[in-house]
Coordinates of C-alpha atoms and ligand atoms in Angstrom, one line a residue:
M388 CA 15.0 0.0 5.8
V389 CA 15.9 0.5 9.4
P390 CA 18.4 3.2 10.2
Q391 CA 21.8 2.0 11.0
G392 CA 24.3 3.2 13.6
S393 CA 22.8 4.3 16.9
R394 CA 19.5 3.1 18.2
A395 CA 16.8 3.1 15.5
E396 CA 13.6 5.1 16.4
L397 CA 10.9 2.8 17.4
E398 CA 7.6 2.8 15.5
F399 CA 4.0 1.8 16.5
G400 CA 4.5 3.1 20.0
G401 CA 7.5 0.9 20.7
P402 CA 7.2 -2.4 22.7
L403 CA 4.0 -1.2 24.5
G404 CA 2.2 -0.3 21.3
A405 CA 3.4 -3.5 19.7
A406 CA 2.1 -5.6 22.7
A407 CA -1.3 -3.8 22.5
L408 CA -1.6 -4.4 18.8
L409 CA -0.7 -8.0 19.1
L410 CA -3.8 -8.5 21.3
L411 CA -6.0 -5.9 19.7
L412 CA -5.7 -6.9 16.0
P413 CA -6.8 -10.6 16.4
A414 CA -9.5 -9.6 18.9
T415 CA -10.9 -6.9 16.6
M416 CA -11.0 -9.3 13.7
F417 CA -12.8 -11.9 15.8
H418 CA -15.2 -9.3 17.1
L419 CA -16.0 -8.0 13.6
L420 CA -16.7 -11.5 12.2
L421 CA -19.1 -12.3 15.1
V422 CA -20.9 -9.0 14.9
A423 CA -21.4 -9.1 11.1
R424 CA -23.6 -12.2 11.4
S425 CA -25.6 -10.9 14.3
G426 CA -29.0 -9.1 13.8
P427 CA -28.1 -5.7 15.3
A428 CA -24.6 -5.8 13.7
R429 CA -23.4 -3.2 16.3
L430 CA -19.8 -2.2 15.5
L431 CA -19.3 -0.7 19.0
G432 CA -21.4 -3.0 21.2
P433 CA -20.2 -6.2 22.8
P434 CA -20.2 -9.3 20.6
P435 CA -23.6 -11.1 20.6
Y436 CA -22.2 -14.4 21.8
L437 CA -18.9 -16.1 22.3
P438 CA -18.6 -19.4 20.5
E439 CA -17.4 -22.4 22.4
L440 CA -13.8 -23.5 21.9
E441 CA -14.9 -26.5 19.9
E442 CA -16.8 -24.3 17.5
L443 CA -13.5 -22.5 16.7
W444 CA -11.5 -25.5 16.0
S445 CA -11.9 -27.9 13.1
P446 CA -9.3 -30.1 11.6
W447 CA -10.9 -29.6 8.2
A448 CA -10.6 -25.9 8.4
L449 CA -6.9 -26.2 9.3
L450 CA -6.4 -28.7 6.5
L451 CA -8.1 -26.3 4.1
C452 CA -5.9 -23.4 5.2
L453 CA -2.7 -25.5 4.9
T454 CA -3.8 -26.8 1.4
W455 CA -4.5 -23.2 0.3
L456 CA -1.1 -22.1 1.4
G457 CA 0.5 -25.1 -0.1
L458 CA -1.2 -24.6 -3.4
Q459 CA -0.2 -20.9 -3.5
A460 CA 3.4 -21.9 -2.5
A461 CA 3.5 -24.4 -5.3
L462 CA 2.3 -21.8 -7.8
Y463 CA 4.8 -19.3 -6.5
L464 CA 7.6 -21.8 -7.1
L465 CA 6.6 -22.8 -10.6
P466 CA 9.6 -22.2 -12.8
A467 CA 7.6 -20.5 -15.6
R468 CA 7.6 -17.0 -14.1
K469 CA 9.1 -13.6 -14.6
V470 CA 11.9 -12.7 -12.2
A471 CA 11.9 -9.0 -11.2
E472 CA 14.7 -7.1 -9.4
G473 CA 14.0 -5.7 -6.0
Q474 CA 15.1 -2.3 -4.7
E475 CA 18.8 -1.9 -3.9
L476 CA 19.4 -2.1 -0.2
K477 CA 20.8 1.0 1.4
D478 CA 24.1 -0.6 2.2
K479 CA 24.2 -2.0 -1.4
S480 CA 24.4 -5.6 -0.5
R481 CA 24.3 -6.2 3.3
L482 CA 21.2 -6.4 5.4
S483 CA 21.2 -4.5 8.7
Y484 CA 19.1 -5.0 11.8
P485 CA 18.8 -2.8 14.8
I486 CA 19.7 -4.4 18.2
N487 CA 16.8 -2.9 20.2
G488 CA 16.5 -6.1 22.1
N489 CA 12.8 -6.1 22.8
P490 CA 11.2 -9.4 22.0
I491 CA 7.6 -8.1 21.8
Y492 CA 8.5 -5.2 19.5
D493 CA 10.7 -7.4 17.3
F494 CA 8.1 -10.1 17.2
F495 CA 5.5 -7.6 16.1
L496 CA 7.6 -5.7 13.4
G497 CA 9.9 -8.6 12.4
R498 CA 13.7 -8.6 12.7
E499 CA 14.2 -10.2 9.3
L500 CA 13.7 -7.9 6.3
N501 CA 13.9 -10.5 3.6
P502 CA 13.4 -14.0 5.0
R503 CA 14.1 -16.5 2.3
I504 CA 14.7 -20.2 1.8
C505 CA 16.5 -20.3 -1.6
S506 CA 14.3 -18.3 -3.9
F507 CA 11.2 -18.6 -1.7
D508 CA 10.7 -15.1 -0.3
F509 CA 8.2 -15.4 2.6
K510 CA 7.3 -11.8 2.9
Y511 CA 6.8 -11.2 -0.9
F512 CA 4.8 -14.5 -1.1
C513 CA 2.4 -13.5 1.7
E514 CA 2.0 -9.9 0.5
L515 CA -0.3 -10.8 -2.4
R516 CA -1.2 -14.3 -3.2
P517 CA -2.8 -16.3 -0.3
G518 CA -4.5 -13.4 1.4
L519 CA -5.6 -11.3 -1.5
I520 CA -6.8 -14.2 -3.6
G521 CA -8.3 -15.7 -0.5
W522 CA -10.3 -12.4 0.1
V523 CA -11.8 -12.7 -3.4
L524 CA -12.6 -16.4 -2.9
I525 CA -14.4 -15.6 0.5
N526 CA -16.3 -12.8 -1.3
L527 CA -17.3 -15.2 -4.0
A528 CA -18.4 -17.9 -1.5
L529 CA -20.6 -15.3 0.2
L530 CA -22.1 -14.3 -3.1
M531 CA -22.9 -17.9 -3.9
Q532 CA -24.4 -18.4 -0.4
E533 CA -26.6 -15.4 -0.9
A534 CA -27.8 -16.8 -4.2
E535 CA -28.6 -20.1 -2.4
L536 CA -30.5 -18.2 0.4
R537 CA -32.4 -15.7 -1.7
G538 CA -32.5 -17.1 -5.2
S539 CA -29.9 -14.7 -6.7
P540 CA -27.2 -12.4 -5.4
S541 CA -28.3 -8.8 -4.7
L542 CA -27.0 -5.8 -6.7
A543 CA -25.2 -4.6 -3.6
M544 CA -23.4 -8.0 -3.4
W545 CA -22.4 -7.8 -7.1
L546 CA -21.0 -4.4 -6.6
V547 CA -18.9 -5.2 -3.6
N548 CA -17.6 -8.4 -5.3
G549 CA -16.9 -6.5 -8.6
F550 CA -15.1 -3.6 -6.9
Q551 CA -12.9 -5.8 -4.7
L552 CA -12.2 -8.1 -7.6
L553 CA -11.0 -5.1 -9.6
Y554 CA -8.8 -4.1 -6.7
V555 CA -7.2 -7.5 -6.2
G556 CA -6.9 -8.1 -10.0
D557 CA -5.1 -4.8 -10.3
A558 CA -2.7 -5.6 -7.5
L559 CA -1.9 -9.0 -9.1
W560 CA -1.6 -7.4 -12.6
H561 CA 0.8 -4.9 -11.2
E562 CA 2.5 -7.4 -9.0
E563 CA 6.0 -5.9 -9.6
A564 CA 4.9 -2.6 -8.1
V565 CA 4.9 -4.3 -4.7
L566 CA 8.7 -4.3 -4.8
T567 CA 8.7 -0.5 -4.3
T568 CA 6.2 -0.5 -1.4
M569 CA 7.1 0.3 2.3
D570 CA 6.1 -3.3 3.2
I571 CA 8.9 -4.7 1.1
I572 CA 11.5 -2.0 1.4
H573 CA 11.2 -1.0 5.0
D574 CA 9.2 -3.4 7.2
G575 CA 10.5 -6.6 8.6
F576 CA 8.5 -9.8 8.3
G577 CA 6.9 -10.2 11.7
F578 CA 3.4 -10.6 13.2
M579 CA 2.2 -7.3 11.6
L580 CA 2.7 -8.5 8.0
A581 CA 2.2 -12.2 8.5
F582 CA -1.1 -11.7 10.4
G583 CA -2.1 -8.7 8.3
D584 CA -1.6 -10.5 5.0
L585 CA -2.9 -13.9 5.9
A586 CA -5.7 -13.3 8.3
W587 CA -6.7 -9.6 8.6
V588 CA -6.9 -9.0 4.8
P589 CA -9.1 -11.9 3.8
F590 CA -11.4 -11.9 6.8
T591 CA -11.9 -8.2 7.6
Y592 CA -11.7 -6.9 4.0
S593 CA -14.6 -9.2 3.1
L594 CA -16.7 -7.7 5.9
Q595 CA -19.0 -5.8 3.5
A596 CA -19.9 -9.1 1.7
Q597 CA -20.4 -10.8 5.1
F598 CA -22.6 -8.0 6.3
L599 CA -24.7 -8.1 3.1
L600 CA -25.3 -11.9 3.5
Y601 CA -27.0 -11.4 6.9
H602 CA -28.4 -7.9 6.2
P603 CA -29.7 -7.6 2.7
E604 CA -29.6 -4.0 1.4
P605 CA -32.0 -2.9 -1.5
L606 CA -30.0 -0.8 -4.0
G607 CA -31.5 0.9 -7.0
L608 CA -29.7 1.4 -10.3
P609 CA -29.3 5.2 -10.1
L610 CA -27.5 4.9 -6.7
A611 CA -25.5 1.9 -7.9
S612 CA -24.4 3.9 -10.9
V613 CA -23.2 6.8 -8.7
I614 CA -21.3 4.4 -6.5
C615 CA -19.6 2.9 -9.6
L616 CA -18.6 6.4 -10.6
I617 CA -17.0 7.0 -7.2
N618 CA -15.1 3.7 -7.2
G619 CA -14.1 3.7 -10.8
Q620 CA -14.1 0.8 -13.2
S621 CA -11.8 0.1 -16.0
G622 CA -13.0 -3.4 -16.7
R623 CA -13.7 -2.9 -20.4
G624 CA -15.6 -5.9 -21.8
S625 CA -15.3 -7.7 -18.5
A626 CA -17.5 -10.8 -18.2
L627 CA -19.2 -9.8 -15.0
P628 CA -22.9 -10.6 -15.0
P629 CA -25.6 -9.3 -14.9
P630 CA -25.4 -7.2 -18.1
F631 CA -26.5 -3.9 -16.5
I632 CA -23.5 -4.1 -14.1
R633 CA -21.3 -4.7 -17.1
S634 CA -22.7 -1.6 -18.8
L635 CA -22.1 0.5 -15.7
F636 CA -18.5 -0.7 -15.5
I637 CA -17.9 0.2 -19.2
Q638 CA -19.7 3.5 -19.0
H639 CA -17.3 5.0 -16.4
P640 CA -13.8 3.9 -17.4
L641 CA -12.4 7.1 -15.9
A642 CA -14.3 7.2 -12.7
V643 CA -12.7 8.8 -9.6
G644 CA -11.2 6.4 -7.1
Y645 CA -9.5 3.8 -9.3
Y646 CA -8.4 6.5 -11.8
I647 CA -6.5 8.5 -9.1
F648 CA -5.1 5.3 -7.4
R649 CA -3.9 3.7 -10.6
G650 CA -2.7 6.9 -12.2
A651 CA -0.6 8.0 -9.2
N652 CA 0.9 4.5 -8.6
S653 CA 1.8 4.0 -12.3
Q654 CA 3.2 7.5 -12.7
K655 CA 5.6 7.0 -9.7
N656 CA 6.6 3.4 -10.7
T657 CA 7.2 4.4 -14.3
F658 CA 9.3 7.4 -13.1
R659 CA 11.3 5.3 -10.7
K660 CA 12.0 2.6 -13.3
N661 CA 12.9 5.0 -16.1
P662 CA 12.7 8.8 -15.6
S663 CA 13.1 9.4 -19.4
D664 CA 10.0 7.3 -20.2
P665 CA 8.0 9.6 -22.5
R666 CA 4.9 9.2 -20.2
V667 CA 6.8 11.0 -17.4
A668 CA 9.7 12.8 -19.1
D669 CA 7.8 16.1 -19.2
L670 CA 6.9 16.2 -15.5
E671 CA 8.6 18.7 -13.3
T672 CA 11.0 17.4 -10.7
I673 CA 13.4 18.5 -8.0
S674 CA 16.8 16.9 -7.4
T675 CA 18.0 15.5 -4.1
A676 CA 21.4 14.9 -2.7
T677 CA 21.0 11.1 -3.3
G678 CA 20.8 11.5 -7.0
R679 CA 17.1 10.4 -7.1
R680 CA 14.6 13.1 -8.1
L681 CA 11.2 13.8 -6.7
L682 CA 8.2 14.5 -8.9
V683 CA 6.5 17.9 -8.2
S684 CA 3.9 18.0 -10.9
G685 CA 1.4 15.5 -12.2
W686 CA -0.4 13.4 -9.5
W687 CA 2.5 13.9 -7.1
G688 CA 2.3 17.7 -7.4
M689 CA -1.4 17.6 -6.3
V690 CA -0.8 16.0 -2.9
R691 CA 2.2 14.1 -1.4
H692 CA 0.2 10.8 -1.4
P693 CA -2.3 10.9 -4.2
N694 CA -2.4 7.0 -4.3
Y695 CA -3.7 7.0 -0.7
L696 CA -6.5 9.5 -1.8
G697 CA -7.6 7.2 -4.6
D698 CA -7.5 4.2 -2.3
L699 CA -9.7 5.9 0.3
I700 CA -12.3 7.0 -2.3
M701 CA -12.5 3.4 -3.4
A702 CA -12.9 2.3 0.2
L703 CA -15.9 4.6 0.5
A704 CA -17.4 3.1 -2.6
W705 CA -17.1 -0.4 -1.2
S706 CA -19.1 0.5 1.9
L707 CA -21.9 2.5 0.3
P708 CA -23.7 -0.5 -1.3
C709 CA -24.3 -1.6 2.3
G710 CA -26.5 1.4 3.0
V711 CA -26.2 3.8 5.9
S712 CA -28.2 1.9 8.6
H713 CA -25.1 0.4 10.2
L714 CA -21.6 1.6 11.0
L715 CA -20.1 -1.9 10.6
P716 CA -19.6 -1.9 6.8
Y717 CA -17.8 1.4 7.2
F718 CA -15.2 -0.2 9.6
Y719 CA -12.8 -0.7 6.6
L720 CA -13.1 3.0 5.6
L721 CA -12.4 4.1 9.2
Y722 CA -9.6 1.7 9.9
F723 CA -8.0 2.4 6.5
T724 CA -8.1 6.1 7.0
A725 CA -6.3 5.7 10.3
L726 CA -3.8 3.2 8.7
L727 CA -3.0 5.5 5.8
V728 CA -2.7 8.6 8.0
H729 CA -0.2 6.7 10.1
R730 CA 1.5 5.2 7.1
E731 CA 1.9 8.6 5.5
A732 CA 3.5 10.0 8.7
R733 CA 6.0 7.0 8.7
D734 CA 6.8 7.5 5.1
E735 CA 7.3 11.3 5.6
Q736 CA 9.8 10.5 8.4
Q737 CA 11.7 8.1 6.2
C738 CA 11.7 10.5 3.2
L739 CA 13.0 13.3 5.5
Q740 CA 15.9 11.0 6.5
K741 CA 16.6 10.0 2.9
Y742 CA 16.2 13.4 1.2
G743 CA 16.7 16.0 4.0
L744 CA 16.4 19.6 2.6
A745 CA 15.0 18.4 -0.7
W746 CA 12.1 16.9 1.1
H747 CA 11.4 20.2 2.9
A748 CA 11.4 21.9 -0.5
Y749 CA 8.9 19.3 -1.8
C750 CA 6.7 19.8 1.2
R751 CA 6.7 23.6 0.6
R752 CA 5.9 23.1 -3.0
V753 CA 3.2 20.5 -2.3
P754 CA 1.8 21.4 1.1
Y755 CA -1.1 18.9 1.4
R756 CA -0.5 15.2 2.4
I757 CA -3.5 13.2 1.2
V758 CA -6.6 15.4 0.6
P759 CA -6.1 18.7 -1.4
Y760 CA -6.8 21.8 0.7
I761 CA -7.9 19.7 3.7
Y762 CA -5.1 17.4 4.9
Ligands
NDP829 P1 4.0 4.5 -1.8 O1 3.7 3.8 -3.1 O2 3.1 5.7 -1.5 O3 5.5 4.9 -1.9 C1 6.1 5.9 -1.0 C2 7.5 6.2 -1.6 O4 7.3 6.8 -2.9 C3 8.4 7.1 -0.8 O5 9.0 6.5 0.2 C4 9.3 7.6 -1.9 O6 10.3 6.5 -2.0 C5 8.5 7.7 -3.1 N1 8.0 9.0 -3.3 C6 7.3 9.8 -2.5 N2 7.0 11.0 -3.0 C7 7.6 11.0 -4.3 C8 7.6 11.9 -5.4 N3 7.1 13.1 -5.3 N4 8.3 11.6 -6.5 C9 8.8 10.3 -6.6 N5 8.8 9.4 -5.6 C10 8.2 9.7 -4.5 O7 4.0 3.5 -0.7 P2 3.1 2.5 0.0 O8 3.8 1.2 0.1 O9 2.6 3.1 1.3 O10 1.7 2.3 -0.9 C11 1.7 1.6 -2.1 C12 0.2 1.4 -2.5 O11 -0.4 0.4 -1.7 C13 -0.7 2.6 -2.3 O12 -1.5 2.8 -3.4 C14 -1.5 2.4 -1.1 O13 -2.7 3.0 -1.1 C15 -1.6 0.8 -1.1 N6 -1.8 0.2 0.2 C16 -2.9 -0.5 0.4 C17 -3.1 -1.2 1.6 C18 -4.3 -2.0 1.8 O14 -4.4 -2.6 2.9 N7 -5.3 -2.0 0.9 C19 -2.2 -1.0 2.7 C20 -1.0 -0.2 2.4 C21 -0.9 0.4 1.2 P3 11.6 6.6 -3.0 O15 11.9 8.1 -3.2 O16 12.7 5.9 -2.3 O17 11.2 5.9 -4.3

C-alpha cells in the first residue's frame, strides 16, 4: 500500500522511468515476437522486418480477444465460487492514494488500488485468468502447429509446454495465495499490471514455444531428464503424453525449482493464515512491533526470498530445452532476474517501513536476499 501523509516515495524511476517503460515494454514485446520467427532470431539485432499496419490489425483478432476476456469475465462472475478474504488494508477500511499529480507516473502504476464494479475486481481478475490461461493456450496452439508442420511435436516443445502448464496450473490451484502478493496488496491497477497481465505474460512468456516452432531443437532423453530435475515436477499420474515424459515427471517429484518455489510460498501462506498450524508451528520466528511475526527458519531462514530463487531455477529449465545456440529463449530468464532483483528491493523497502528494527534483525539473521552465499 502506498505510504500516507507526506509525499510517497516514487518507484520505477518516477515519471521519467514510467514514461520510458510505457514505450519500452510494448516495443520490446513486439520486437521479441518478430525476432522469434526470423531465421537468425537475434535478440539484440534490429527486427528482421516491420509489418505493414494492415498486417497488425484484424477485426477477427480483436473479436477473439474480446470474446476471450468476456468468457473469462463470465466464468469469474459465476455464482458457484469460493469467496476469500483479502488482506486488511493498512488503515483498516479506507483506501488511500498519494497526490503526486503526475499523469504519466499515475497512468503507469495506477491510482486505484482495488478498482471494482460490484464484486468484479478488475485487478484480481486480470492477475490470473485471461493472461495466464491465455499463455497456456498459445503454447498449446504452437505445439499443435509444430505437429502439423513436422508430424509430431518435439520433445523440447513437450517439455516447455509441460513445465509452463505446471506453473500456470499451480498458480490457479493456489489462486488464493495471490491475495498476499505485492501486486494485490501494494500496486495500483495501471498500465503496468493491465499490460503485464493481459499482453506481456501471454505473448512474451510463450517465447520459448514460439522459438521452438521456427527453430527446432533436437533434445535427447538424458538431457531432458536433467532439465526435468532442475524444473521439478509434481504431476503424479498426470496425463501428459508421450509416456516417457510422464515417467520423467513422476520420477522426480522433489526436483529443485518447483520444490523450492512451492515449499517457500506454501510455508509463508500457511504461517500468515494460521501461525499455530502444525506444519509451521515449530519454525523459529522473531516478533515485530506490529504484532506480526517473521519466520527466521525453514525456507525463509535460508534466504529472504526463497520463492524467487525457486522461480528463477524454473525459468532456467524453461529455456534449456531450446538449446544454447541463441540468446532469445533466455530472454525470459534475463528479464525475470532483473524483475525479481528489483521486486526484492521494493519489498525490502516496504518491509523496512512496516517492521523497522525487527526487519534489520531479520536481515542480520538471514543475510542473503535470493541466492545463498551469493546475493
Ligand atoms: P512474496 O510472496 O515474496 O511476499 C513478500 C511478503 O512476504 C513481504 O512483504 C512480507 O509481507 C512477507 N514476508 C517476507 N519475509 C517474511 C518472513 N521471513 N516471514 C513471514 N513473512 C515474510 O511476494 P511477491 O508478490 O513478490 O511474490 C509472490 C510469488 O509470485 C513469488 O513466488 C514470485 O516468485 C512470484 N512472481 C512471479 C512473477 C511472474 O511473472 N512469473 C512476477 C512476480 C512474482 P507481510 O509480512 O506483510 O506478510
